[in-house]
Amino acid sequence: MAVCFVPVVILIIIITGVLWWRLKWRKATLIICDIVGPPKLIDGEEAVLCCTVDDAPEDLCVTWLIRRAGQEQEIQTSQMREHSEEESLLDTSYVIKSKVVGRQYSSSLSFIPHMERHKDVTFICRGVSGKRKGERTFSREMIYVKPKMSQPIIRSLSDCREMKYLLNLEKFYPKSIKIVWTCGEGRAQKVILSTDYLSENIDRTYSISSEIVIPEDQHKDPGFRVRVTWEHDSMEKPESRELNIRDSDYIWTPVVEEIQIPRLLLGSPAVLQCNISEFFPDAVTVKWKRRDGDQLHEETDDNQGITSRRAADNTYSCTASLTITPDLQTHQGAEYTCLVEHPSLETPIEGSIGPLQVYGKPQMSTPIEITMAGSSRVRFSLNLQKFYPKDINISWCREDKSDKYVISAMEPFIAQDEDLTYEVISVVWIPGYQFRDHPEMKIIVEWEHEGTKTSERRSLSVRDPVPSVSIVSILTMILHHISPSCPMILPHVSILPHDPAPCVSILPHAIQARIRRRMTMTSYACDMHANASCQPPIGWQLVTIAVWARTAVEFN
């Protein structure tokens, strides 16, 4: 029996000793829980370490320390940061906060990890109460540095009609990183092999450049997208970027220059040109539309083919053209729009001109009409047609050697034709004696209109080498006035009287002799007596001029 009690006594003594030792140890040592902190310390991102003491005595004092290379340094306490959040990312300050809830004491340490400052550093939370002490440590093998995109993905154009995509990730740690490029339309994405260049920086971080090349034709579909994804140990989840030619930062969208308005003349073909440049890829579509009031009409041109040209920067440019033949009903006041479509555009770019101004150039369909009015005045009538707009300036004058005199004309008569063009008749009256007193006199009419770049003019003179029919008509009118036996040539009649004898007979004998000698010397192109429709030769016209020039005494 005595032997059985020995083990029991020994067990009781051991248990009692352990309980006594633990009680004594608890009185001499503080029980501090493990430091709770992030699984990874990320460079530049705030980290918070928490330490808790249960059944904390009232005189408990908690400090935080840093151990580096066997040396410990106490962290100075601060209840709040004196720096802004942006500045604190580069700051080495620490924030220590304490909190007591019942008999539980909590202390936290906040700081911004830095790869160089906190590499191989151990954080210590130490508590002291009288002679009781306790501490816990926290350390991580490395400080992670997240990859940084210092700039957006760079797109560039190559000489081989391709687009390059370049991703630059800088200052990450550790070295291992995974980059995957994919491209396609919608969810149908395929992986693209990339060319990567990895380099080590002075601060022992790493940088990488990853580049891919995609042919031009694939970018002609606006739904085509390029995606790049990268993973690193410092990141909680992968990051990615997706690119499309309709992104707001895509720079190679078409630039449409202002359309120049050509000078539009009735019936003369004109070309509207729309210059487009700095676009990529080569996939431009152009539509021309004409707006007439509230109506919009699409215009086509059989020769509207567009040929693109490559510029030195590998972008494209082209000129879209539309040929029109202006008429007033269709084009006067109309507006033209050049709609430029490209895969990089959500909506077409519009280049517009108008309202158009169509000009009609004044046309002289008939010679100036000259008629004899009574016995002392000559009527000159100018008829201009097919001009637009209405405003026109017509001036008459007579020139005699060095003198020039303005002739007052009647108020011009202007009428509008069915084709919306205008015609005008301008009339002046000139006393007949002025032809007698000024044989070298010229009658000049000049008109100015927006349809002509410069003014136009006509000059009439009896001294012209080949007088016009109208001038000859005047001469015979004058002779007819002197002697009714001399036949009179009516305006617009292109033949002279068959027999000039009645006109010559009214002149003095000396003048008659000269004229007959002149007529004898002149060879006729046809027999005027046998062929009434034959145009008289120059000789007859010269005779008529001579008759007129020497009738000053007879004409009153």
Coordinates of C-alpha atoms in Angstrom, one line a residue:
M1 CA 0.0 0.0 0.0
A2 CA 2.7 2.4 1.0
V3 CA 4.4 1.7 -2.3
C4 CA 1.3 2.8 -4.3
F5 CA 1.1 6.1 -2.6
V6 CA 4.6 7.2 -3.6
P7 CA 3.9 7.9 -7.3
V8 CA 0.8 9.8 -6.4
V9 CA 2.7 12.0 -4.0
I10 CA 5.4 12.6 -6.5
L11 CA 2.8 13.6 -9.2
I12 CA 1.2 16.0 -6.8
I13 CA 4.5 17.6 -5.9
I14 CA 5.4 18.1 -9.6
I15 CA 2.0 19.6 -10.5
T16 CA 2.2 21.9 -7.5
G17 CA 5.7 23.0 -8.5
V18 CA 4.7 23.7 -12.1
L19 CA 1.7 25.8 -10.9
W20 CA 3.9 27.6 -8.5
W21 CA 6.5 28.3 -11.1
R22 CA 4.0 29.5 -13.6
L23 CA 2.4 31.8 -11.1
K24 CA 5.8 33.2 -10.2
W25 CA 6.7 33.6 -13.9
R26 CA 3.4 35.3 -14.6
K27 CA 4.2 37.8 -11.9
A28 CA 7.6 38.4 -13.4
T29 CA 6.7 38.4 -17.1
L30 CA 4.1 40.2 -19.2
I31 CA 2.0 38.2 -21.5
I32 CA 2.1 40.0 -24.9
C33 CA 0.2 38.6 -27.9
D34 CA 1.8 38.1 -31.3
I35 CA 2.2 41.2 -33.5
V36 CA -0.5 41.3 -36.2
G37 CA 0.6 42.8 -39.5
P38 CA 0.2 42.6 -43.3
P39 CA 1.4 39.4 -45.0
K40 CA 3.6 41.6 -47.3
L41 CA 5.2 44.9 -46.8
I42 CA 4.7 46.9 -50.0
D43 CA 7.0 49.8 -50.7
G44 CA 5.0 53.1 -50.6
E45 CA 1.9 51.6 -49.1
E46 CA 1.1 52.3 -45.4
A47 CA 1.5 49.3 -43.1
V48 CA 0.0 49.0 -39.6
L49 CA 1.4 46.6 -36.9
C50 CA -0.8 45.9 -33.8
C51 CA 0.3 44.5 -30.5
T52 CA -2.1 43.5 -27.6
V53 CA -1.4 42.9 -23.9
D54 CA -4.1 41.0 -22.0
D55 CA -4.6 41.5 -18.2
A56 CA -2.4 44.6 -18.5
P57 CA -1.2 46.3 -15.3
E58 CA -2.0 49.9 -14.8
D59 CA 1.7 50.9 -14.9
L60 CA 2.3 49.2 -18.2
C61 CA 4.6 51.0 -20.7
V62 CA 4.8 49.9 -24.3
T63 CA 7.6 50.9 -26.7
W64 CA 8.3 50.1 -30.3
L65 CA 11.9 49.4 -31.5
I66 CA 13.7 48.6 -34.7
R67 CA 16.5 46.0 -34.8
R68 CA 18.9 46.2 -37.7
A69 CA 22.2 44.4 -37.9
G70 CA 22.0 43.5 -34.2
Q71 CA 21.4 47.0 -33.1
E72 CA 18.2 48.2 -31.6
Q73 CA 16.8 51.7 -31.8
E74 CA 13.6 53.0 -30.1
I75 CA 10.9 54.5 -32.3
Q76 CA 9.9 58.0 -31.1
T77 CA 6.2 58.3 -30.5
S78 CA 3.9 60.7 -32.4
Q79 CA 0.1 60.9 -32.1
M80 CA -0.5 62.3 -35.6
R81 CA 1.4 62.9 -38.8
E82 CA 2.5 66.4 -39.5
H83 CA 2.7 65.7 -43.3
S84 CA 0.2 65.4 -46.0
E85 CA -0.7 61.9 -47.3
E86 CA 1.4 62.6 -50.5
E87 CA 4.4 63.7 -48.5
S88 CA 4.1 60.8 -46.0
L89 CA 4.8 58.3 -48.8
L90 CA 8.3 59.6 -48.8
D91 CA 8.5 60.2 -45.1
T92 CA 10.3 58.0 -42.5
S93 CA 8.1 59.0 -39.6
Y94 CA 6.1 56.6 -37.5
V95 CA 2.8 56.9 -35.8
I96 CA 2.2 55.0 -32.5
K97 CA -1.3 54.9 -31.0
S98 CA -2.4 53.3 -27.8
K99 CA -5.8 52.1 -26.6
V100 CA -7.0 50.6 -23.3
V101 CA -10.3 48.6 -23.2
G102 CA -10.9 47.2 -19.8
R103 CA -7.7 45.3 -18.9
Q104 CA -6.6 44.9 -22.5
Y105 CA -4.0 47.3 -23.8
S106 CA -3.5 47.7 -27.6
S107 CA -0.7 49.5 -29.3
S108 CA -0.3 50.1 -33.1
L109 CA 2.6 51.3 -35.2
S110 CA 1.9 52.9 -38.6
F111 CA 4.6 53.6 -41.1
I112 CA 5.4 53.7 -44.8
P113 CA 7.6 50.8 -45.8
H114 CA 10.6 51.6 -48.0
M115 CA 12.7 49.0 -49.8
E116 CA 16.1 50.5 -48.7
R117 CA 15.2 51.6 -45.2
H118 CA 13.2 48.6 -44.1
K119 CA 15.0 45.7 -45.8
D120 CA 16.2 43.2 -43.1
V121 CA 14.5 45.2 -40.3
T122 CA 12.8 43.5 -37.3
F123 CA 10.1 45.4 -35.5
I124 CA 9.9 44.9 -31.7
C125 CA 6.9 45.6 -29.4
R126 CA 8.2 45.6 -25.8
G127 CA 6.1 46.1 -22.6
V128 CA 7.5 46.9 -19.2
S129 CA 5.6 46.9 -15.8
G130 CA 7.9 47.2 -12.8
K131 CA 10.2 44.2 -13.0
R132 CA 7.9 42.5 -15.5
K133 CA 8.9 42.5 -19.1
G134 CA 7.7 41.1 -22.4
E135 CA 8.1 41.6 -26.1
R136 CA 7.1 40.3 -29.6
T137 CA 8.8 40.7 -32.9
F138 CA 7.6 41.2 -36.5
S139 CA 9.7 40.8 -39.6
R140 CA 9.4 40.1 -43.3
E141 CA 12.0 38.6 -45.6
M142 CA 11.7 41.3 -48.2
I143 CA 10.0 44.6 -49.1
Y144 CA 7.9 44.3 -52.2
V145 CA 7.8 47.1 -54.8
K146 CA 4.8 47.3 -57.2
P147 CA 5.4 47.8 -60.9
K148 CA 4.7 51.4 -61.9
M149 CA 3.4 52.7 -65.2
S150 CA 5.3 55.9 -65.6
Q151 CA 3.4 56.6 -68.9
P152 CA 0.5 55.1 -70.8
I153 CA 1.1 52.4 -73.3
I154 CA 2.9 53.9 -76.3
R155 CA 1.6 53.3 -79.8
S156 CA 3.8 54.0 -82.8
L157 CA 3.7 53.4 -86.6
S158 CA 6.4 51.4 -88.4
D159 CA 7.6 51.6 -92.0
C160 CA 6.2 48.1 -92.6
R161 CA 2.5 49.3 -92.3
E162 CA 2.3 48.0 -88.7
M163 CA 1.4 49.5 -85.3
K164 CA 3.7 48.9 -82.3
Y165 CA 2.5 48.7 -78.7
L166 CA 5.0 49.3 -76.0
L167 CA 4.4 48.8 -72.2
N168 CA 7.0 50.2 -69.7
L169 CA 6.8 49.0 -66.1
E170 CA 9.4 50.5 -63.8
K171 CA 10.9 50.0 -60.3
F172 CA 9.4 46.7 -59.2
Y173 CA 10.8 44.1 -56.8
P174 CA 11.4 41.1 -56.8
K175 CA 12.5 40.4 -60.4
S176 CA 10.0 37.9 -61.5
I177 CA 7.0 39.4 -63.5
K178 CA 4.6 38.0 -66.0
I179 CA 3.2 40.0 -69.0
V180 CA 0.6 38.6 -71.4
W181 CA -0.6 40.4 -74.6
T182 CA -3.8 39.4 -76.4
C183 CA -5.8 40.9 -79.2
G184 CA -9.0 40.2 -81.2
E185 CA -12.6 41.2 -81.5
G186 CA -15.0 40.8 -78.6
R187 CA -14.2 37.7 -76.5
A188 CA -12.3 36.0 -79.3
Q189 CA -8.8 36.9 -78.1
K190 CA -5.5 35.3 -79.1
V191 CA -2.2 35.5 -77.3
I192 CA 0.6 37.5 -79.0
L193 CA 4.2 36.9 -78.5
S194 CA 6.0 39.9 -77.1
T195 CA 9.6 41.1 -77.0
D196 CA 10.6 41.9 -73.4
Y197 CA 13.7 43.9 -72.2
L198 CA 14.4 43.5 -68.5
S199 CA 16.9 45.8 -66.7
E200 CA 18.1 46.3 -63.1
N201 CA 18.1 49.8 -61.6
I202 CA 20.7 51.3 -59.3
D203 CA 18.3 50.9 -56.3
R204 CA 18.2 47.2 -57.0
T205 CA 14.6 47.4 -58.4
Y206 CA 13.8 46.2 -61.9
S207 CA 12.2 47.7 -65.0
I208 CA 10.8 46.0 -68.1
S209 CA 9.8 47.0 -71.6
S210 CA 7.4 44.8 -73.4
E211 CA 6.6 45.3 -77.1
I212 CA 4.3 43.8 -79.7
V213 CA 3.7 44.5 -83.4
I214 CA 0.2 44.2 -85.1
P215 CA -0.4 44.5 -88.9
E216 CA -2.4 47.6 -90.1
D217 CA -5.3 45.6 -91.6
Q218 CA -6.4 44.3 -88.2
H219 CA -7.0 47.9 -87.0
K220 CA -9.5 48.5 -89.8
D221 CA -12.2 46.8 -87.7
P222 CA -13.4 49.3 -85.0
G223 CA -14.1 46.3 -82.7
F224 CA -10.5 45.2 -82.7
R225 CA -8.9 45.5 -79.2
V226 CA -5.5 44.9 -77.7
R227 CA -5.1 43.9 -74.1
V228 CA -2.1 43.6 -71.9
T229 CA -2.1 41.9 -68.4
W230 CA 0.7 41.8 -65.9
E231 CA 1.2 39.9 -62.6
H232 CA 3.7 40.4 -59.8
D233 CA 4.1 39.2 -56.2
S234 CA 3.6 42.7 -54.9
M235 CA 0.1 42.8 -56.4
E236 CA -3.1 41.3 -54.9
K237 CA -4.5 40.7 -58.3
P238 CA -3.3 41.2 -61.9
E239 CA -3.6 44.5 -63.6
S240 CA -4.5 45.1 -67.3
R241 CA -5.0 47.7 -69.9
E242 CA -7.2 47.5 -73.0
L243 CA -6.6 49.6 -76.1
N244 CA -8.8 50.4 -79.1
I245 CA -8.4 52.9 -82.0
R246 CA -11.5 54.7 -80.7
D247 CA -9.8 55.6 -77.4
S248 CA -9.8 59.3 -76.6
D249 CA -6.0 59.4 -76.6
Y250 CA -5.7 57.8 -80.1
I251 CA -3.9 60.4 -82.1
W252 CA -4.2 59.2 -85.7
T253 CA -7.8 60.3 -86.4
P254 CA -8.5 62.1 -89.7
V255 CA -7.9 65.8 -89.9
V256 CA -10.3 67.4 -92.4
E257 CA -9.1 70.7 -93.7
E258 CA -11.5 73.6 -94.6
I259 CA -13.0 73.0 -98.0
Q260 CA -12.1 75.9 -100.4
I261 CA -15.0 77.3 -102.4
P262 CA -14.0 77.5 -106.1
R263 CA -15.4 80.2 -108.4
L264 CA -18.6 78.7 -109.8
L265 CA -19.6 79.8 -113.3
L266 CA -22.8 78.7 -114.9
G267 CA -22.2 75.7 -117.1
S268 CA -18.5 75.4 -116.3
P269 CA -17.5 72.2 -114.4
A270 CA -16.1 72.9 -110.9
V271 CA -14.3 70.6 -108.5
L272 CA -15.0 70.6 -104.8
Q273 CA -12.0 69.2 -102.9
C274 CA -11.8 67.9 -99.3
N275 CA -8.2 67.4 -98.0
I276 CA -7.9 64.7 -95.4
S277 CA -4.7 63.9 -93.5
E278 CA -2.9 62.3 -90.5
F279 CA -5.0 59.1 -90.3
F280 CA -4.2 55.5 -89.7
P281 CA -5.1 52.9 -90.8
D282 CA -5.8 53.5 -94.5
A283 CA -9.6 53.1 -94.3
V284 CA -11.3 56.4 -95.1
T285 CA -14.7 56.6 -96.7
V286 CA -16.1 59.9 -98.0
K287 CA -19.7 60.8 -98.8
W288 CA -20.8 64.1 -100.3
K289 CA -24.2 65.6 -99.5
R290 CA -26.0 68.7 -100.8
R291 CA -28.4 70.6 -98.5
D292 CA -31.1 72.5 -100.3
G293 CA -33.2 74.1 -97.6
D294 CA -34.5 71.3 -95.4
Q295 CA -33.7 68.6 -97.9
L296 CA -30.5 66.6 -98.0
H297 CA -29.4 65.0 -101.2
E298 CA -26.5 62.5 -101.6
E299 CA -24.2 63.4 -104.4
T300 CA -22.0 60.9 -106.3
D301 CA -19.2 61.3 -108.8
D302 CA -18.2 58.7 -111.3
N303 CA -14.6 59.7 -110.8
Q304 CA -14.7 59.9 -107.1
G305 CA -12.0 57.3 -106.4
I306 CA -9.7 58.2 -103.5
T307 CA -6.0 57.3 -103.6
S308 CA -4.2 57.6 -100.3
R309 CA -0.6 58.8 -99.9
R310 CA 1.8 57.8 -97.1
A311 CA 3.5 60.7 -95.3
A312 CA 6.9 60.7 -93.7
D313 CA 5.4 59.9 -90.3
N314 CA 3.7 56.8 -91.8
T315 CA 0.2 58.2 -91.6
Y316 CA -2.0 58.6 -94.6
S317 CA -3.5 61.6 -96.5
C318 CA -5.9 61.8 -99.4
T319 CA -8.0 64.3 -101.3
A320 CA -11.7 63.6 -102.0
S321 CA -13.2 65.5 -104.9
L322 CA -16.7 66.1 -106.4
T323 CA -17.2 67.6 -109.8
I324 CA -20.3 69.6 -110.3
T325 CA -21.7 71.7 -113.2
P326 CA -23.3 74.6 -111.6
D327 CA -26.8 75.8 -112.4
L328 CA -28.9 78.3 -110.5
Q329 CA -31.9 76.1 -109.7
T330 CA -29.7 73.4 -108.1
H331 CA -26.6 75.0 -106.7
Q332 CA -27.3 78.7 -106.0
G333 CA -27.4 79.0 -102.2
A334 CA -26.9 75.3 -101.6
E335 CA -24.5 73.8 -99.0
Y336 CA -22.2 70.9 -99.5
T337 CA -21.0 68.6 -96.8
C338 CA -18.1 66.2 -96.9
L339 CA -18.7 63.3 -94.5
V340 CA -15.5 61.5 -93.5
E341 CA -15.7 58.1 -91.9
H342 CA -12.9 56.2 -90.3
P343 CA -12.6 53.2 -87.9
S344 CA -11.2 55.5 -85.3
L345 CA -14.3 57.7 -85.3
E346 CA -17.6 57.2 -83.4
T347 CA -19.3 59.7 -85.7
P348 CA -18.2 61.0 -89.1
I349 CA -16.3 64.3 -89.3
E350 CA -18.0 66.9 -91.4
G351 CA -16.4 69.4 -93.6
S352 CA -18.8 71.9 -95.2
I353 CA -19.0 74.8 -97.6
G354 CA -21.7 77.1 -98.5
P355 CA -24.0 78.6 -99.2
L356 CA -22.6 78.5 -102.7
Q357 CA -22.6 81.5 -105.0
V358 CA -23.0 80.8 -108.7
Y359 CA -22.0 83.4 -111.2
G360 CA -23.2 83.9 -114.7
K361 CA -20.8 85.7 -117.0
P362 CA -22.5 88.4 -119.2
Q363 CA -22.7 87.2 -122.8
M364 CA -23.0 89.4 -125.9
S365 CA -25.0 87.2 -128.2
T366 CA -25.5 89.9 -130.9
P367 CA -23.3 92.9 -131.9
I368 CA -24.1 96.3 -130.6
E369 CA -27.1 97.5 -132.4
I370 CA -26.8 100.9 -134.2
T371 CA -29.8 102.6 -135.7
M372 CA -30.6 106.1 -137.1
A373 CA -33.2 108.0 -135.1
G374 CA -34.7 110.8 -137.1
S375 CA -32.3 113.2 -138.8
S376 CA -29.9 114.1 -136.1
R377 CA -29.3 111.2 -133.7
V378 CA -27.7 107.7 -133.7
R379 CA -28.9 105.1 -131.3
F380 CA -26.4 102.6 -129.8
S381 CA -28.0 99.6 -128.0
L382 CA -26.0 96.9 -126.0
N383 CA -27.7 93.7 -125.1
L384 CA -26.0 91.4 -122.4
Q385 CA -27.6 88.1 -121.4
K386 CA -27.1 85.1 -119.2
F387 CA -25.5 86.9 -116.3
Y388 CA -26.0 86.4 -112.5
P389 CA -26.4 88.0 -110.0
K390 CA -28.4 91.0 -111.1
D391 CA -26.1 93.8 -110.3
I392 CA -24.2 95.1 -113.3
N393 CA -22.5 98.3 -114.1
I394 CA -22.4 99.6 -117.8
S395 CA -20.7 102.8 -118.8
W396 CA -20.5 104.6 -122.2
C397 CA -17.9 107.1 -123.3
R398 CA -16.5 108.6 -126.5
E399 CA -12.8 109.1 -127.2
D400 CA -11.4 111.7 -129.6
K401 CA -7.6 111.7 -129.7
S402 CA -6.6 112.5 -126.2
D403 CA -10.0 113.5 -124.8
K404 CA -12.5 111.2 -123.3
Y405 CA -16.1 112.1 -122.5
V406 CA -18.6 110.2 -120.5
I407 CA -21.9 109.6 -122.3
S408 CA -25.1 109.6 -120.3
A409 CA -27.1 106.4 -120.9
M410 CA -30.7 105.7 -120.4
E411 CA -31.8 103.7 -117.4
P412 CA -30.9 100.1 -118.3
F413 CA -33.7 97.7 -118.7
I414 CA -33.1 94.5 -116.7
A415 CA -35.2 91.4 -116.9
Q416 CA -35.0 87.9 -115.4
D417 CA -35.3 84.8 -117.7
E418 CA -36.8 81.5 -116.9
D419 CA -33.4 80.0 -116.1
L420 CA -33.1 82.7 -113.3
T421 CA -30.3 84.5 -115.3
Y422 CA -30.7 88.2 -116.2
E423 CA -30.4 90.2 -119.4
V424 CA -29.9 93.9 -119.8
I425 CA -30.4 96.5 -122.5
S426 CA -28.4 99.7 -122.3
V427 CA -29.0 102.5 -124.8
V428 CA -27.2 105.8 -125.6
W429 CA -28.1 108.5 -128.1
I430 CA -25.3 110.3 -129.9
P431 CA -25.8 113.4 -132.1
G432 CA -25.0 112.8 -135.7
Y433 CA -22.9 115.9 -136.1
Q434 CA -20.3 114.5 -133.7
F435 CA -19.4 111.9 -136.4
R436 CA -18.9 114.8 -138.8
D437 CA -16.9 117.0 -136.5
H438 CA -14.8 114.1 -135.0
P439 CA -14.0 111.5 -137.7
E440 CA -11.5 109.8 -135.4
M441 CA -14.0 109.5 -132.6
K442 CA -14.5 106.1 -130.9
I443 CA -17.6 104.9 -129.0
I444 CA -16.6 102.7 -126.1
V445 CA -18.9 100.7 -123.9
E446 CA -17.6 98.9 -120.8
W447 CA -19.3 96.7 -118.3
E448 CA -18.4 95.3 -114.9
H449 CA -19.9 92.2 -113.2
E450 CA -19.0 89.7 -110.5
G451 CA -19.1 87.0 -113.2
T452 CA -16.0 88.4 -114.8
K453 CA -12.7 88.8 -113.1
T454 CA -12.0 92.1 -115.0
S455 CA -14.2 94.5 -116.8
E456 CA -15.0 94.0 -120.5
R457 CA -15.3 96.6 -123.2
R458 CA -16.1 97.1 -126.9
S459 CA -14.9 99.9 -129.1
L460 CA -16.5 101.2 -132.3
S461 CA -14.7 103.4 -134.8
V462 CA -15.2 104.3 -138.5
R463 CA -11.5 104.1 -138.8
D464 CA -11.3 100.4 -138.0
P465 CA -9.5 98.4 -140.7
V466 CA -12.7 96.4 -141.3
P467 CA -15.7 98.4 -140.2
S468 CA -18.4 96.5 -138.6
V469 CA -21.7 96.1 -140.5
S470 CA -23.4 98.5 -138.0
I471 CA -20.9 101.3 -138.8
V472 CA -21.4 100.8 -142.5
S473 CA -25.1 100.9 -141.8
I474 CA -24.7 104.3 -140.2
L475 CA -22.7 105.7 -143.1
T476 CA -25.4 104.6 -145.6
M477 CA -28.0 106.0 -143.3
I478 CA -26.3 109.4 -143.4
L479 CA -26.0 109.2 -147.2
H480 CA -29.6 108.2 -147.4
H481 CA -30.5 111.2 -145.4
I482 CA -28.7 113.4 -147.8
S483 CA -30.0 111.7 -150.9
P484 CA -33.0 109.3 -150.7
S485 CA -31.8 107.8 -154.0
C486 CA -28.9 106.2 -152.0
P487 CA -30.2 102.9 -150.5
M488 CA -30.0 102.5 -146.7
I489 CA -28.5 99.4 -145.0
L490 CA -30.7 98.3 -142.1
P491 CA -29.1 97.1 -138.9
H492 CA -28.0 93.4 -138.8
V493 CA -28.0 93.2 -142.6
S494 CA -24.6 91.9 -143.7
I495 CA -24.7 93.0 -147.4
L496 CA -24.3 96.4 -149.0
P497 CA -26.4 97.8 -151.9
H498 CA -25.6 96.3 -155.3
D499 CA -25.0 99.6 -157.0
P500 CA -23.0 102.2 -155.2
A501 CA -23.5 104.8 -158.0
P502 CA -26.5 106.6 -156.4
C503 CA -24.5 107.1 -153.2
V504 CA -21.4 108.3 -155.1
S505 CA -23.3 110.7 -157.4
I506 CA -24.3 112.9 -154.5
L507 CA -20.6 113.8 -153.8
P508 CA -18.6 116.6 -155.4
H509 CA -17.0 115.7 -158.7
A510 CA -13.5 115.6 -157.4
I511 CA -14.5 113.1 -154.7
Q512 CA -16.4 111.1 -157.2
A513 CA -13.4 110.7 -159.4
R514 CA -11.2 109.5 -156.5
I515 CA -13.8 106.9 -155.4
R516 CA -14.2 105.6 -158.9
R517 CA -10.4 105.2 -159.2
R518 CA -10.4 103.4 -155.8
M519 CA -13.2 101.1 -157.0
T520 CA -11.4 100.3 -160.2
M521 CA -8.3 99.3 -158.3
T522 CA -10.2 97.1 -156.0
S523 CA -10.8 93.5 -157.0
Y524 CA -14.2 92.1 -156.2
A525 CA -14.6 88.7 -154.7
C526 CA -17.8 88.2 -156.6
D527 CA -20.0 89.8 -159.1
M528 CA -22.3 92.0 -156.9
H529 CA -24.8 92.5 -159.6
A530 CA -25.2 88.8 -160.4
N531 CA -25.1 87.6 -156.8
A532 CA -27.1 89.6 -154.4
S533 CA -26.1 87.5 -151.4
C534 CA -22.4 88.0 -152.0
Q535 CA -20.6 89.8 -149.2
P536 CA -19.0 93.0 -150.6
P537 CA -15.2 93.2 -150.4
I538 CA -13.1 95.6 -148.5
G539 CA -13.1 98.0 -151.4
W540 CA -16.8 98.8 -151.1
Q541 CA -16.4 99.4 -147.3
L542 CA -13.5 101.7 -147.9
V543 CA -15.6 103.6 -150.5
T544 CA -18.4 103.9 -148.0
I545 CA -16.0 105.3 -145.4
A546 CA -14.7 107.8 -147.9
V547 CA -18.2 108.8 -148.8
W548 CA -19.0 109.4 -145.1
A549 CA -15.7 111.1 -144.4
R550 CA -16.3 113.7 -147.2
T551 CA -20.0 114.5 -146.6
A552 CA -19.3 116.9 -143.8
V553 CA -20.3 119.9 -145.9
E554 CA -23.5 118.2 -147.2
F555 CA -24.6 116.8 -143.8
N556 CA -26.4 119.2 -141.6

